[in-house]
JSON list of N, CA and C in Angstrom, two decimals:
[
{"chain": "A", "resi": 1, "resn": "UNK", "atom": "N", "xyz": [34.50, 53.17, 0.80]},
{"chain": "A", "resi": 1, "resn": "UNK", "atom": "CA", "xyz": [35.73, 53.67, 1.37]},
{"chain": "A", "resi": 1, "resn": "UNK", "atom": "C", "xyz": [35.95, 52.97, 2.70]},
{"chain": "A", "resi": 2, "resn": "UNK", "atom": "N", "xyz": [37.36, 52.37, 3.07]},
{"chain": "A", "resi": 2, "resn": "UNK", "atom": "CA", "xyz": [37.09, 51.68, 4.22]},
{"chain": "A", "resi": 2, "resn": "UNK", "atom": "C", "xyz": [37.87, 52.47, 5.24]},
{"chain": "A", "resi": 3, "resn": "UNK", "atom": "N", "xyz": [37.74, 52.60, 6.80]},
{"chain": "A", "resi": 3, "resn": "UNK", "atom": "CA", "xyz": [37.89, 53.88, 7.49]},
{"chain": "A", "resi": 3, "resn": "UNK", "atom": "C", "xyz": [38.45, 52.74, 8.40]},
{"chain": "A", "resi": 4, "resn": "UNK", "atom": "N", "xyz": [39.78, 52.88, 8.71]},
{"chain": "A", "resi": 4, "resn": "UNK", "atom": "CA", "xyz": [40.36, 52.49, 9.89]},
{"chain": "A", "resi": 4, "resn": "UNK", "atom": "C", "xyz": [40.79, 52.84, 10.95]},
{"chain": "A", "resi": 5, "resn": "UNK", "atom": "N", "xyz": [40.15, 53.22, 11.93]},
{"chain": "A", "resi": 5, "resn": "UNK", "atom": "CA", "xyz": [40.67, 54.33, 13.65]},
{"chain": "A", "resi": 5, "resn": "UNK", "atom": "C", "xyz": [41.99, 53.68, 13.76]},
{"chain": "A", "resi": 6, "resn": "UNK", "atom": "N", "xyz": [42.56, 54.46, 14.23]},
{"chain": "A", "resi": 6, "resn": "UNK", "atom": "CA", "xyz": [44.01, 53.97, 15.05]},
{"chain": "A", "resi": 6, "resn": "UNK", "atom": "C", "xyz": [43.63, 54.65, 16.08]},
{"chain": "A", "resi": 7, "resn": "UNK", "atom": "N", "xyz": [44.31, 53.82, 16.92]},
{"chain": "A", "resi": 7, "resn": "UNK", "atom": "CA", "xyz": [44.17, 53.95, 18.32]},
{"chain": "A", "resi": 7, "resn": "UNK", "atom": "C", "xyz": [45.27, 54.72, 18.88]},
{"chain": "A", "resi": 8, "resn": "UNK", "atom": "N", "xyz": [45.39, 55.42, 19.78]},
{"chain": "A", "resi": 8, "resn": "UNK", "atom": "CA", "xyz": [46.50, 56.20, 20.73]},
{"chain": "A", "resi": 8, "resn": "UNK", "atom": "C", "xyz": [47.61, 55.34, 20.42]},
{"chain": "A", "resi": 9, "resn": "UNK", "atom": "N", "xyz": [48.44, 55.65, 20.61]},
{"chain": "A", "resi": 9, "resn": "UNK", "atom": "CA", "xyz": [49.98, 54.63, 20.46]},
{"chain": "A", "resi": 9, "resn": "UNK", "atom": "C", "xyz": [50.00, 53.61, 19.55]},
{"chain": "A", "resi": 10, "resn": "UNK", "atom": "N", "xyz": [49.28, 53.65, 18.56]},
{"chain": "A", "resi": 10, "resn": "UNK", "atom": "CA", "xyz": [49.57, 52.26, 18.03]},
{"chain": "A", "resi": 10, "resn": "UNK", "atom": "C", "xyz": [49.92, 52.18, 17.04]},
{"chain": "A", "resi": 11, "resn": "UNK", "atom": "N", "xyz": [51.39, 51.18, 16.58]},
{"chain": "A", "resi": 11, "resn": "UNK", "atom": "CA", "xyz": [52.30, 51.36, 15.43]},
{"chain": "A", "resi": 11, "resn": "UNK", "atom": "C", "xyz": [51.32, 51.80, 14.30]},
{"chain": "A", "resi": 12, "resn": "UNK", "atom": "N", "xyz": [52.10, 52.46, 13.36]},
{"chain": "A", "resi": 12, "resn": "UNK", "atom": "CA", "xyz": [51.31, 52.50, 11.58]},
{"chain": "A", "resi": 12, "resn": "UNK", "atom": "C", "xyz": [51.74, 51.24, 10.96]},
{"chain": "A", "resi": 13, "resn": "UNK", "atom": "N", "xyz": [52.83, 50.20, 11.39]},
{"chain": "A", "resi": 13, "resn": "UNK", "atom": "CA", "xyz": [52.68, 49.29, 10.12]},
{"chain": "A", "resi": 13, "resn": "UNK", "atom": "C", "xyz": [51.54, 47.97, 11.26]},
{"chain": "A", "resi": 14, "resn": "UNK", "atom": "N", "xyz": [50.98, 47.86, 12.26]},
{"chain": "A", "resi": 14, "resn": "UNK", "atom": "CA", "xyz": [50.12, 47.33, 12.69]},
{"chain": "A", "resi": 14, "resn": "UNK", "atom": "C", "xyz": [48.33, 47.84, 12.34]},
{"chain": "A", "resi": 15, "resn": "UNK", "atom": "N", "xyz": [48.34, 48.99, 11.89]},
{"chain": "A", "resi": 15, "resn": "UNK", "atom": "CA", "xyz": [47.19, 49.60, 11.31]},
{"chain": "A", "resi": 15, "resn": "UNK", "atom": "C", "xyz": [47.31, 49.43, 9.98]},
{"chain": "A", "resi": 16, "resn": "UNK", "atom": "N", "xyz": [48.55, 49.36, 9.48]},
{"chain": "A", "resi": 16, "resn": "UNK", "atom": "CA", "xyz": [48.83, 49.16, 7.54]},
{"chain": "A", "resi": 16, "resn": "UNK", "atom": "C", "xyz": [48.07, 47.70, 8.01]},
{"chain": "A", "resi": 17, "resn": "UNK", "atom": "N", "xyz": [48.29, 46.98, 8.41]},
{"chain": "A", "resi": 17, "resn": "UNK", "atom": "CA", "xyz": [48.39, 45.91, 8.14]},
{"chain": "A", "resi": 17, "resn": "UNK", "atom": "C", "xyz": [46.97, 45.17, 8.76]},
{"chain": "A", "resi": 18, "resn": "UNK", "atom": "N", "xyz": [46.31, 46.00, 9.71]},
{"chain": "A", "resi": 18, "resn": "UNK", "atom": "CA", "xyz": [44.89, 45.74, 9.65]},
{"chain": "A", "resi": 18, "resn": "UNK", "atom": "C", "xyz": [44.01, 46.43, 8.00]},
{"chain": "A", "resi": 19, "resn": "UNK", "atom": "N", "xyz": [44.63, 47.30, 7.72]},
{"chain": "A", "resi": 19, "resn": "UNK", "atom": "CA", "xyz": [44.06, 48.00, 6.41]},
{"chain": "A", "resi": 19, "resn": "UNK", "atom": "C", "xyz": [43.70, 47.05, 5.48]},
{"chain": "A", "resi": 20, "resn": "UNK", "atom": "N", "xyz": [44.97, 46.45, 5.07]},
{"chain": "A", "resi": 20, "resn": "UNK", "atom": "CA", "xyz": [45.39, 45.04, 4.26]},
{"chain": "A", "resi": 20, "resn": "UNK", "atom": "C", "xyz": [44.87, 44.17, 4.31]},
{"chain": "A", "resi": 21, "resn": "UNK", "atom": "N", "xyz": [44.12, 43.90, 5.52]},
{"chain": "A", "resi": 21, "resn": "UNK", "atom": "CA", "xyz": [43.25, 42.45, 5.80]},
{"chain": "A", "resi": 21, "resn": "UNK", "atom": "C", "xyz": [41.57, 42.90, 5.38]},
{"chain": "A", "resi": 22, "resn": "UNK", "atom": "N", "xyz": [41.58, 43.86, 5.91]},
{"chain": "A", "resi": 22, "resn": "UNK", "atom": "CA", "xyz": [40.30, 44.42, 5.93]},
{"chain": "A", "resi": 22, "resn": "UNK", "atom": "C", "xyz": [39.65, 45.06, 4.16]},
{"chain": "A", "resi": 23, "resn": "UNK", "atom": "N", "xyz": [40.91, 45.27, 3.47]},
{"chain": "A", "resi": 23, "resn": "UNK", "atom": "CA", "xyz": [40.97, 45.62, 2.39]},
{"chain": "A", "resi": 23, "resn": "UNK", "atom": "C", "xyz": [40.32, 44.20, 1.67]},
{"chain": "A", "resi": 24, "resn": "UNK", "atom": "N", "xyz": [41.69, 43.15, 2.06]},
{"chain": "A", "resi": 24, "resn": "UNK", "atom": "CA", "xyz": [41.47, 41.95, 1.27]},
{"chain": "A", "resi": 24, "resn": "UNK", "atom": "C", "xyz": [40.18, 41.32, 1.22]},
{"chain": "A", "resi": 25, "resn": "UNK", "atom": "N", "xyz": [39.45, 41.08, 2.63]},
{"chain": "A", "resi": 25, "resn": "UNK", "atom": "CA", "xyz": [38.21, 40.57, 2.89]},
{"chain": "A", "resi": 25, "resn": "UNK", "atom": "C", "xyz": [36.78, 41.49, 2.12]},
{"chain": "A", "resi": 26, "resn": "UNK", "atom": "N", "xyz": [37.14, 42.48, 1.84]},
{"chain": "A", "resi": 26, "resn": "UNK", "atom": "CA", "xyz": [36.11, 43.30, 1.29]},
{"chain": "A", "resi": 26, "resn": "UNK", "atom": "C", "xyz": [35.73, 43.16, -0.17]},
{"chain": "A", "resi": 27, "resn": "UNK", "atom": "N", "xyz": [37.10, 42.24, -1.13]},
{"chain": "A", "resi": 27, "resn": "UNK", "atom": "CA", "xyz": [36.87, 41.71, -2.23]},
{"chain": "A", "resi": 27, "resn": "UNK", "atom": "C", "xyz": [37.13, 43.26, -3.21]},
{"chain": "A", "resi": 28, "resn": "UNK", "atom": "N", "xyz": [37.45, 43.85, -2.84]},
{"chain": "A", "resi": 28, "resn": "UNK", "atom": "CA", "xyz": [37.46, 45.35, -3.78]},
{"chain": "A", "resi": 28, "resn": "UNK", "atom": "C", "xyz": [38.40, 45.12, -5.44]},
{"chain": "A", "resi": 29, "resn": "UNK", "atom": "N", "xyz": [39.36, 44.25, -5.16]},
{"chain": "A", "resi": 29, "resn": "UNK", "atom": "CA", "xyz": [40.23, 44.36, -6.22]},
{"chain": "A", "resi": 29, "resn": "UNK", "atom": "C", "xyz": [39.39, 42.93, -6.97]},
{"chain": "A", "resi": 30, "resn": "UNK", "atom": "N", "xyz": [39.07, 42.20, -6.74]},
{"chain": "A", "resi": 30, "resn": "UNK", "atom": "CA", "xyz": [38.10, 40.97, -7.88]},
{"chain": "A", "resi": 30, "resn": "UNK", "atom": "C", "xyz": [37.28, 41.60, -8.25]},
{"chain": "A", "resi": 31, "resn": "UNK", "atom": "N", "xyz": [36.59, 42.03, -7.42]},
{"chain": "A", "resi": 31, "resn": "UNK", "atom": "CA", "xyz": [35.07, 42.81, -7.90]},
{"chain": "A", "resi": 31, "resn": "UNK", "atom": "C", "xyz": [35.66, 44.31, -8.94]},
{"chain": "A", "resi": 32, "resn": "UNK", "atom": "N", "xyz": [37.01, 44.57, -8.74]},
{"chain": "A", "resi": 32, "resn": "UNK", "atom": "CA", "xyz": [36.70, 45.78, -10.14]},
{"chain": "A", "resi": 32, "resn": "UNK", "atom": "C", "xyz": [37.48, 45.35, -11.06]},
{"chain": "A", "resi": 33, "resn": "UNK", "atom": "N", "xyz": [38.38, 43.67, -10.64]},
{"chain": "A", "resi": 33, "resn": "UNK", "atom": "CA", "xyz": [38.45, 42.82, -12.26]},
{"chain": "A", "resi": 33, "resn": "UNK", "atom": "C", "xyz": [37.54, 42.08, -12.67]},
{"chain": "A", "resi": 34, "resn": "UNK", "atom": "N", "xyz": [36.32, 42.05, -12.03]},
{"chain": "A", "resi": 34, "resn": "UNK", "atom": "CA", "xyz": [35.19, 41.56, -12.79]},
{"chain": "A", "resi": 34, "resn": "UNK", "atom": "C", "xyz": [34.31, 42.39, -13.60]},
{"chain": "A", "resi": 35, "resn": "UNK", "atom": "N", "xyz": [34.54, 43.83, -13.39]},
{"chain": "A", "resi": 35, "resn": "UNK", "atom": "CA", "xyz": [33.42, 44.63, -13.98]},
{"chain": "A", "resi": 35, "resn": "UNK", "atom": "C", "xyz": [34.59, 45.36, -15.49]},
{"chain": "A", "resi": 36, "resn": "UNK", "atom": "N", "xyz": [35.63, 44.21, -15.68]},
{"chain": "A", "resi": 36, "resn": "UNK", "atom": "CA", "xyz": [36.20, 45.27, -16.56]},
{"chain": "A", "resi": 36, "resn": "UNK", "atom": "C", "xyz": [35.83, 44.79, -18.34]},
{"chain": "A", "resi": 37, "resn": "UNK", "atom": "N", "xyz": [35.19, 43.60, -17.56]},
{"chain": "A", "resi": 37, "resn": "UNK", "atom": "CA", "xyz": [34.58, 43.32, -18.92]},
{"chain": "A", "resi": 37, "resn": "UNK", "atom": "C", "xyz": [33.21, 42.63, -19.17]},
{"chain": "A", "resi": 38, "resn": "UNK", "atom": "N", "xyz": [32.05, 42.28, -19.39]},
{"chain": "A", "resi": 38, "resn": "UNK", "atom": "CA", "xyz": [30.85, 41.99, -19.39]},
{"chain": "A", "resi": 38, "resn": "UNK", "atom": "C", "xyz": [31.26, 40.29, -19.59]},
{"chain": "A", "resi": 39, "resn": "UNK", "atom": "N", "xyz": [30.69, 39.80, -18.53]},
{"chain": "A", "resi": 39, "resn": "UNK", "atom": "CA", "xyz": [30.50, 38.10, -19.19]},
{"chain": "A", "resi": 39, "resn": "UNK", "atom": "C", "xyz": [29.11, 37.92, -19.02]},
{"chain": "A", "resi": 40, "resn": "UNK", "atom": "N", "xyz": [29.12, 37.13, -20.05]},
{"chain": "A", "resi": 40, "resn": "UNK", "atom": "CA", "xyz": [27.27, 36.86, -20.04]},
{"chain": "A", "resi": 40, "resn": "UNK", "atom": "C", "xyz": [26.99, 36.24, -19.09]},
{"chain": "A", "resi": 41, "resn": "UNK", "atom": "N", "xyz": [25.62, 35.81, -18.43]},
{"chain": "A", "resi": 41, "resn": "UNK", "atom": "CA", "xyz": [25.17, 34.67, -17.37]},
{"chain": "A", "resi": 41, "resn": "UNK", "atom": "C", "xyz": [25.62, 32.95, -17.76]},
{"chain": "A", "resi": 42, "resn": "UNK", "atom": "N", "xyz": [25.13, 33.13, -18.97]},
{"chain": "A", "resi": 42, "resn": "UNK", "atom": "CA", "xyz": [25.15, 31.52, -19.60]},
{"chain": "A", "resi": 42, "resn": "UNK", "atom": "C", "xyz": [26.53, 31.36, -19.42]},
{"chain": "A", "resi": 43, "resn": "UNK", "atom": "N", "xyz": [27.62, 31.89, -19.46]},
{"chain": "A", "resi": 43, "resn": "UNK", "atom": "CA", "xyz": [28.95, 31.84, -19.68]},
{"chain": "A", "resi": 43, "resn": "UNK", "atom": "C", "xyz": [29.26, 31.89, -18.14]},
{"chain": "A", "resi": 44, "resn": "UNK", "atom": "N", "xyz": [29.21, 32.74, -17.30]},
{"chain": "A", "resi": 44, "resn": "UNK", "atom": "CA", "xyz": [29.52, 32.36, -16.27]},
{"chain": "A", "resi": 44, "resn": "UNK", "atom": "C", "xyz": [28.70, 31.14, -15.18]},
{"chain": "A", "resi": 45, "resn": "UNK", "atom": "N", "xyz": [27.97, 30.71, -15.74]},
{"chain": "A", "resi": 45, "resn": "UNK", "atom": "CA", "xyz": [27.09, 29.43, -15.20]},
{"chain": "A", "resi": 45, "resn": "UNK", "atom": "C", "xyz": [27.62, 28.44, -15.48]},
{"chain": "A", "resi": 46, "resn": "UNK", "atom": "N", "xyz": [28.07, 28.14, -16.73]},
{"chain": "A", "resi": 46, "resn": "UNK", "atom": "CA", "xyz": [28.79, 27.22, -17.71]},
{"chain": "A", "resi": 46, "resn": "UNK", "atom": "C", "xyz": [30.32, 27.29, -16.84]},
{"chain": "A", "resi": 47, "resn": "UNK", "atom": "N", "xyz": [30.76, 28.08, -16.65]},
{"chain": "A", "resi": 47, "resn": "UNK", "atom": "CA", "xyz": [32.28, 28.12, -15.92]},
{"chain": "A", "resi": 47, "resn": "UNK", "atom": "C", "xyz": [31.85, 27.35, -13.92]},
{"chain": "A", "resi": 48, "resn": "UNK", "atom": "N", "xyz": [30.73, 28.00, -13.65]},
{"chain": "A", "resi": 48, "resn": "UNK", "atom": "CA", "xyz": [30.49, 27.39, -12.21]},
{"chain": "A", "resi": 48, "resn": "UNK", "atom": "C", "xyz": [30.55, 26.03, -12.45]},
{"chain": "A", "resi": 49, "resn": "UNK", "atom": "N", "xyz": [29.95, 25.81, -13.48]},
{"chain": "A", "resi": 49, "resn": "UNK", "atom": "CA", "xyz": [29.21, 23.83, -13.32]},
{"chain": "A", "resi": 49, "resn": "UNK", "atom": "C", "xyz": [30.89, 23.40, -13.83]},
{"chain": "A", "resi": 50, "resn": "UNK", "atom": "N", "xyz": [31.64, 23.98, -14.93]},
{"chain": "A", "resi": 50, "resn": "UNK", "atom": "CA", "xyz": [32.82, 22.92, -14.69]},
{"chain": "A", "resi": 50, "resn": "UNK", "atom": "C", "xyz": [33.73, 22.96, -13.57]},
{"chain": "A", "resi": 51, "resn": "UNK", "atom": "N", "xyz": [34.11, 24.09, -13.04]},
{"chain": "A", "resi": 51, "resn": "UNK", "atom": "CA", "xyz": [34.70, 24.23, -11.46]},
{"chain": "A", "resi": 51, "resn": "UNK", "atom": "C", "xyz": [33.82, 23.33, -10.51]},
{"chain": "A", "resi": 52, "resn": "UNK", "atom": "N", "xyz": [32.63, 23.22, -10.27]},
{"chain": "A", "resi": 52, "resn": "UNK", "atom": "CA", "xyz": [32.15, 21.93, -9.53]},
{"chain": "A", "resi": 52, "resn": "UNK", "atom": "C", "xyz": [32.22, 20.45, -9.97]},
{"chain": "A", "resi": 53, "resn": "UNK", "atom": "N", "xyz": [32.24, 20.57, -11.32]},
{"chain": "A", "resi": 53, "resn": "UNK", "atom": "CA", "xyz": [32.89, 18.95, -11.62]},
{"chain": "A", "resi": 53, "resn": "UNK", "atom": "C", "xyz": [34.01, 18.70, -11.80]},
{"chain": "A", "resi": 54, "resn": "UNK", "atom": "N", "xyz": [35.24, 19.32, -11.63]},
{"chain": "A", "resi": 54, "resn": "UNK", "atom": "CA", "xyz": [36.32, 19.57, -11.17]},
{"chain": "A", "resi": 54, "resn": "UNK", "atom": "C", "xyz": [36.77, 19.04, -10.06]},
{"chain": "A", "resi": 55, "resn": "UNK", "atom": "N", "xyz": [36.25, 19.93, -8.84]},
{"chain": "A", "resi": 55, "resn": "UNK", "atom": "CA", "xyz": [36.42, 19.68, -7.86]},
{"chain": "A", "resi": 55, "resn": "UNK", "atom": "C", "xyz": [35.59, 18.21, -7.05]},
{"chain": "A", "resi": 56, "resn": "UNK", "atom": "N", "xyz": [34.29, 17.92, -7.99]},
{"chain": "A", "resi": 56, "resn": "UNK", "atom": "CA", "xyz": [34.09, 16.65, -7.71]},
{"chain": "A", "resi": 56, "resn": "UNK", "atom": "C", "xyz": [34.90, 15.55, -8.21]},
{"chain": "A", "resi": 57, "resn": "UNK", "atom": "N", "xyz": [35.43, 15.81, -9.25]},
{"chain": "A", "resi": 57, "resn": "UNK", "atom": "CA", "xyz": [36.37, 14.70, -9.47]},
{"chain": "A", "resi": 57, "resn": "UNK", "atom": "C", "xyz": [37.58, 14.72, -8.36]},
{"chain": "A", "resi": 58, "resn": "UNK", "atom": "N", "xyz": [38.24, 16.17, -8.16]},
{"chain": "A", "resi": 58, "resn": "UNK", "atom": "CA", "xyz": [39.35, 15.29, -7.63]},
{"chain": "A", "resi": 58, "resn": "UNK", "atom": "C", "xyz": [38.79, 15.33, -6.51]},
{"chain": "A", "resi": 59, "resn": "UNK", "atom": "N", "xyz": [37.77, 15.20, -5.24]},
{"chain": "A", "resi": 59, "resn": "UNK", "atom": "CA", "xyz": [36.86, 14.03, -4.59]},
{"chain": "A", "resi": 59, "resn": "UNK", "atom": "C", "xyz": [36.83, 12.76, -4.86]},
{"chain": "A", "resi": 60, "resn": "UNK", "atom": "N", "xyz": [36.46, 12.62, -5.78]},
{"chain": "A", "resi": 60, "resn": "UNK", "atom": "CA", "xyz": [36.02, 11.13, -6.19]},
{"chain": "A", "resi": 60, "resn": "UNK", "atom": "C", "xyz": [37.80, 10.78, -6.32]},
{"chain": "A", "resi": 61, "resn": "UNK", "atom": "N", "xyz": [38.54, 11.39, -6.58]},
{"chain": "A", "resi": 61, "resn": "UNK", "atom": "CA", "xyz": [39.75, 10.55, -6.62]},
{"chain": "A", "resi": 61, "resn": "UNK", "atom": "C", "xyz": [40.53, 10.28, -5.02]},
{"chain": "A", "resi": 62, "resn": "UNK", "atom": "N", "xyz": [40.10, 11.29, -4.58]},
{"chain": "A", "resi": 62, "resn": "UNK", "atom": "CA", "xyz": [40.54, 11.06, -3.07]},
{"chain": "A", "resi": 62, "resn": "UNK", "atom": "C", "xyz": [40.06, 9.80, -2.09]},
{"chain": "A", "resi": 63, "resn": "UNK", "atom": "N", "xyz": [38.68, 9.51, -2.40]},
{"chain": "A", "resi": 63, "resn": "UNK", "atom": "CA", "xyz": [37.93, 8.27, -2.26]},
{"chain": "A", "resi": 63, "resn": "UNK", "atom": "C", "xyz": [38.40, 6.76, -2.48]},
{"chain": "A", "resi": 64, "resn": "UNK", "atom": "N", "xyz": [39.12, 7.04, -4.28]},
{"chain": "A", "resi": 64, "resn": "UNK", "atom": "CA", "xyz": [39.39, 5.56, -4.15]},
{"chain": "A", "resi": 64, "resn": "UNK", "atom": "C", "xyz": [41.64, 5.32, -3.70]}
]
């Protein structure tokens, strides 16, 4: 649960909007679309290594 003080005088859409950041950085909404379905290890290992040769290619294209 994330607990945000507001301070004496201080707007609600400047506290919405620390909420929002603080929300976002905490990862809450990936992390409960990741648990909505089981992926195996091998499968998500297999997805890391092509996202890194991915991104090494377009490296290597930036190079030449």
């Amino acid at each position: 649960m994330l607990i945000i003080p507001i301070k004496d005088g201080e707007n609600i859409d400047r506290a919405l909007k620390r909420y929002k950041r603080k929300f976002d950085k905490t990862g809450t909404v990936r992390q409960l679309r990741a648990r909505q379905a089981f992926i195996k290890p091998s499968v998500v290992r297999r997805a890391q290594i092509q996202k890194a040769g991915y991104i090494q290619n377009l490296r290597d294209q930036l190079e030449n």
